[in-house]
CSV table of C-alpha atoms and ligand atoms in Angstrom, one decimal:
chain,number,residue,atom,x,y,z
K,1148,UNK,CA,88.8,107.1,133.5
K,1149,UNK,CA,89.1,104.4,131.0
K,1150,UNK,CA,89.1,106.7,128.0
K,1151,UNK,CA,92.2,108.9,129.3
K,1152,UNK,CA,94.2,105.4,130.5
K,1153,UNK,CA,93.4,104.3,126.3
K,1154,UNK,CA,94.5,107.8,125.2
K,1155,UNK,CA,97.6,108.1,127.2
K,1156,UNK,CA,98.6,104.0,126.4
K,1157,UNK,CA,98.6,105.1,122.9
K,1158,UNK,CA,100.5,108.1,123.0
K,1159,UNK,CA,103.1,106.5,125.0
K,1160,UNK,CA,103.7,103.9,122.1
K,1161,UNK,CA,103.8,107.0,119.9
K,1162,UNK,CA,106.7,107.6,122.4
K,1163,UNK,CA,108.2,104.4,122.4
K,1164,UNK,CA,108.1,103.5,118.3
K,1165,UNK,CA,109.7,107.3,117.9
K,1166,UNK,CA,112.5,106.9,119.7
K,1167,UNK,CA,113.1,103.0,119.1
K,1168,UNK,CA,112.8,103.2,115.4
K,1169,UNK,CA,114.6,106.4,113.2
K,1170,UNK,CA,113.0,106.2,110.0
K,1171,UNK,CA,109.5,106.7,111.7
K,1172,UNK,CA,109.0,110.2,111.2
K,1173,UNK,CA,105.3,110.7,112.4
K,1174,UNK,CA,104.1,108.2,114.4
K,1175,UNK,CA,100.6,108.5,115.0
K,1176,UNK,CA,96.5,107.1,115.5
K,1177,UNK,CA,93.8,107.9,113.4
K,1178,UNK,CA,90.7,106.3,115.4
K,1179,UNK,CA,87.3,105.8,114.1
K,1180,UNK,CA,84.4,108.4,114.8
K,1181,UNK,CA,81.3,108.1,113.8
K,1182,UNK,CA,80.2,106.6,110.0
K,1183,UNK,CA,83.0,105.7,108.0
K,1184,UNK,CA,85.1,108.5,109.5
K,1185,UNK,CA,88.7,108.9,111.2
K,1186,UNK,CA,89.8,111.5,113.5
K,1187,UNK,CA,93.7,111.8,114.6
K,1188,UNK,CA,94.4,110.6,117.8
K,1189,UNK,CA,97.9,110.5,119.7
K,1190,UNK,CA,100.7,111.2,117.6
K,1191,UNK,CA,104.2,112.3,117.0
K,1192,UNK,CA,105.5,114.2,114.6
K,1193,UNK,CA,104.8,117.6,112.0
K,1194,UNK,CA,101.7,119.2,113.0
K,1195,UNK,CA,99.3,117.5,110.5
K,1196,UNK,CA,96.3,119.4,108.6
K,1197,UNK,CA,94.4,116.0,108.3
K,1198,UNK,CA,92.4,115.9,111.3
K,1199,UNK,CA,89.8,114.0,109.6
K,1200,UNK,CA,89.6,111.7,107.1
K,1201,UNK,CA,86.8,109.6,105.0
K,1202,UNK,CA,87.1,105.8,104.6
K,1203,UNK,CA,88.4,105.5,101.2
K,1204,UNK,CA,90.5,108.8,101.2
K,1205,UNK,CA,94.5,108.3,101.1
K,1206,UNK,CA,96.2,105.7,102.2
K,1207,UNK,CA,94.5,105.8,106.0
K,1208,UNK,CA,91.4,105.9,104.0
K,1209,UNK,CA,91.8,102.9,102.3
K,1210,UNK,CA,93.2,101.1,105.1
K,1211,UNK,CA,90.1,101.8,106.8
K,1212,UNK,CA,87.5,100.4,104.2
K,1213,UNK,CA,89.6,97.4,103.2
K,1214,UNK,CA,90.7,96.4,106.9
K,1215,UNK,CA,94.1,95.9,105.4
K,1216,UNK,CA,97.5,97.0,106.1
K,1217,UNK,CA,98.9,99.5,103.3
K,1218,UNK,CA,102.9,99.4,102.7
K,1219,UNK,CA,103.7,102.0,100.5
K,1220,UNK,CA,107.7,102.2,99.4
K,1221,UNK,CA,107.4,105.6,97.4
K,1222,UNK,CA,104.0,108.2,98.0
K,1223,UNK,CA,104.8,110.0,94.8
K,1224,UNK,CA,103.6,107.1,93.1
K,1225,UNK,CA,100.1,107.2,94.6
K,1226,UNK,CA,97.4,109.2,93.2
K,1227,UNK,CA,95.0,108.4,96.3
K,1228,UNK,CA,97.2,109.8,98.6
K,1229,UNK,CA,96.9,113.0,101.5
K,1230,UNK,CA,100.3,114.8,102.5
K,1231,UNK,CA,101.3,115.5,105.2
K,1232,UNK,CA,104.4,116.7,105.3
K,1233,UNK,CA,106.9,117.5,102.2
K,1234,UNK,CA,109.3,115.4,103.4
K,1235,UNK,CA,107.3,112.4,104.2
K,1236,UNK,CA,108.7,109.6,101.2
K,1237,UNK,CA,106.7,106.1,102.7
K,1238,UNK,CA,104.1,105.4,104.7
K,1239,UNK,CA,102.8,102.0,106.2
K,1240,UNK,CA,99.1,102.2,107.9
K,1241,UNK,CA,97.8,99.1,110.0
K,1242,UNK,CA,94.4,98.5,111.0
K,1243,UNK,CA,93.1,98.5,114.7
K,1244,UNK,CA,90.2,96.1,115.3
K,1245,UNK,CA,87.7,96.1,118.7
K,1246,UNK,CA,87.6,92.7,120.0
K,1247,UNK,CA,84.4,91.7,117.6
K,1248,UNK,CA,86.5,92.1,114.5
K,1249,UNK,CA,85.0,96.1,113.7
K,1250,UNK,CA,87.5,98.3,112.8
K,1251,UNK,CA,88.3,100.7,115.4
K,1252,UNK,CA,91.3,102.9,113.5
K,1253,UNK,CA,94.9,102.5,112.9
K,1254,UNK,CA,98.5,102.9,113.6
K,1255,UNK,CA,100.2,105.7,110.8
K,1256,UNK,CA,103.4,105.6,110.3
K,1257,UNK,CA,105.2,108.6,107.7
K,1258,UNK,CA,109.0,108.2,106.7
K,1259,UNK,CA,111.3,110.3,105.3
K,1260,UNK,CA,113.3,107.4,103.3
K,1261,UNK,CA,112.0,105.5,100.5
K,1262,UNK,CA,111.5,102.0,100.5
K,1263,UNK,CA,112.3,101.7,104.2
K,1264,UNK,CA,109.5,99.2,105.8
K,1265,UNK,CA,109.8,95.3,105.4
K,1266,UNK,CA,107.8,92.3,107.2
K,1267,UNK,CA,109.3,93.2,110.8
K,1268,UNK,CA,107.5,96.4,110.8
K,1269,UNK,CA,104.3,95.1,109.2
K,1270,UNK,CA,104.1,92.5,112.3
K,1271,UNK,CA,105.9,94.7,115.3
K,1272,UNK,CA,102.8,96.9,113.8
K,1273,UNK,CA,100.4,93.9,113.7
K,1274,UNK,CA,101.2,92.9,117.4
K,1275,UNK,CA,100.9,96.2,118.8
K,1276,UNK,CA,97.7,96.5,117.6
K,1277,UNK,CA,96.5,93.3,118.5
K,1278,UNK,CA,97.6,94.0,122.3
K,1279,UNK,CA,95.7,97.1,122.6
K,1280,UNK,CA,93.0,95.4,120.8
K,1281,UNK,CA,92.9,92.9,123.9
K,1282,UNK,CA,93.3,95.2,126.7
K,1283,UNK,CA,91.3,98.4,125.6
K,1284,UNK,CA,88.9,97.5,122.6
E,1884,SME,N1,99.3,110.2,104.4
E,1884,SME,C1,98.0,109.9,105.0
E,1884,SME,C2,97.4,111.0,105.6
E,1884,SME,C3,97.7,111.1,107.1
E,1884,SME,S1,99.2,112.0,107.4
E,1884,SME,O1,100.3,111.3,106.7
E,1884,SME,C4,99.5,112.1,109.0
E,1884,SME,C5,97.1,109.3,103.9
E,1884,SME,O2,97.4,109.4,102.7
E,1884,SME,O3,96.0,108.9,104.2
């Protein structure tokens, strides 16, 4: 059913932004379940212990509670912050909004260089999430 068709749509972009684009290292979805809670959805990459995470906790965290996107060049500089991997250096997190405006969860993105996300990946990011926004939210 419809849940399955939204499930798979994600994981194939998990496909596609893996492939396209080398310095995405895990590619993922952290969705929102329940109050002020995300679960990990599709994703790509290291096996990750963060299955669930509060609003306000690490960078997905605070992605969530301030509906904003998050670009950060170098994670050792962040004391709110959940590893995932040793080798992850960047991250960049975008919010996912249903079609009233309430977030719905978020595109995660982990690299292993530092520094390497600029405007093209904040929008590329953007738009992706404002397609599935308008077909499945
Ligand atoms: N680094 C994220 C946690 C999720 S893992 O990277 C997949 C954070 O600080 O919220």
């Amino acid at each position: 059913g419809k849940d399955l068709e939204f499930t798979k749509a994600l994981y194939k972009i998990c496909e596609l932004l893996d492939k396209k684009i080398d310095y995405y290292n895990w590619t993922g979805f952290y969705l929102v379940d329940g109050n002020n809670k995300l679960k990990v959805g599709p994703y790509i990459g290291e096996k990750t212990e963060h299955v669930e995470i509060e609003f306000g906790q690490g960078i997905c965290g605070q992605a969530a509670s301030t509906e904003k996107t998050f670009v950060i060049s170098d994670v050792s500089k962040e004391d709110n912050y959940l590893s995932c991997s040793p080798k992850t250096k960047s991250e960049i997190v975008v919010p996912l909004f249903d079609k009233n405006g309430k977030i719905a969860g978020e595109i995660d993105i982990d690299s292993h260089e530092v520094n390497p996300f600029d405007e093209k990946d904040s929008e590329l990011l953007e738009d992706i999430c404002q397609l599935i926004t308008e077909r499945y939210l």
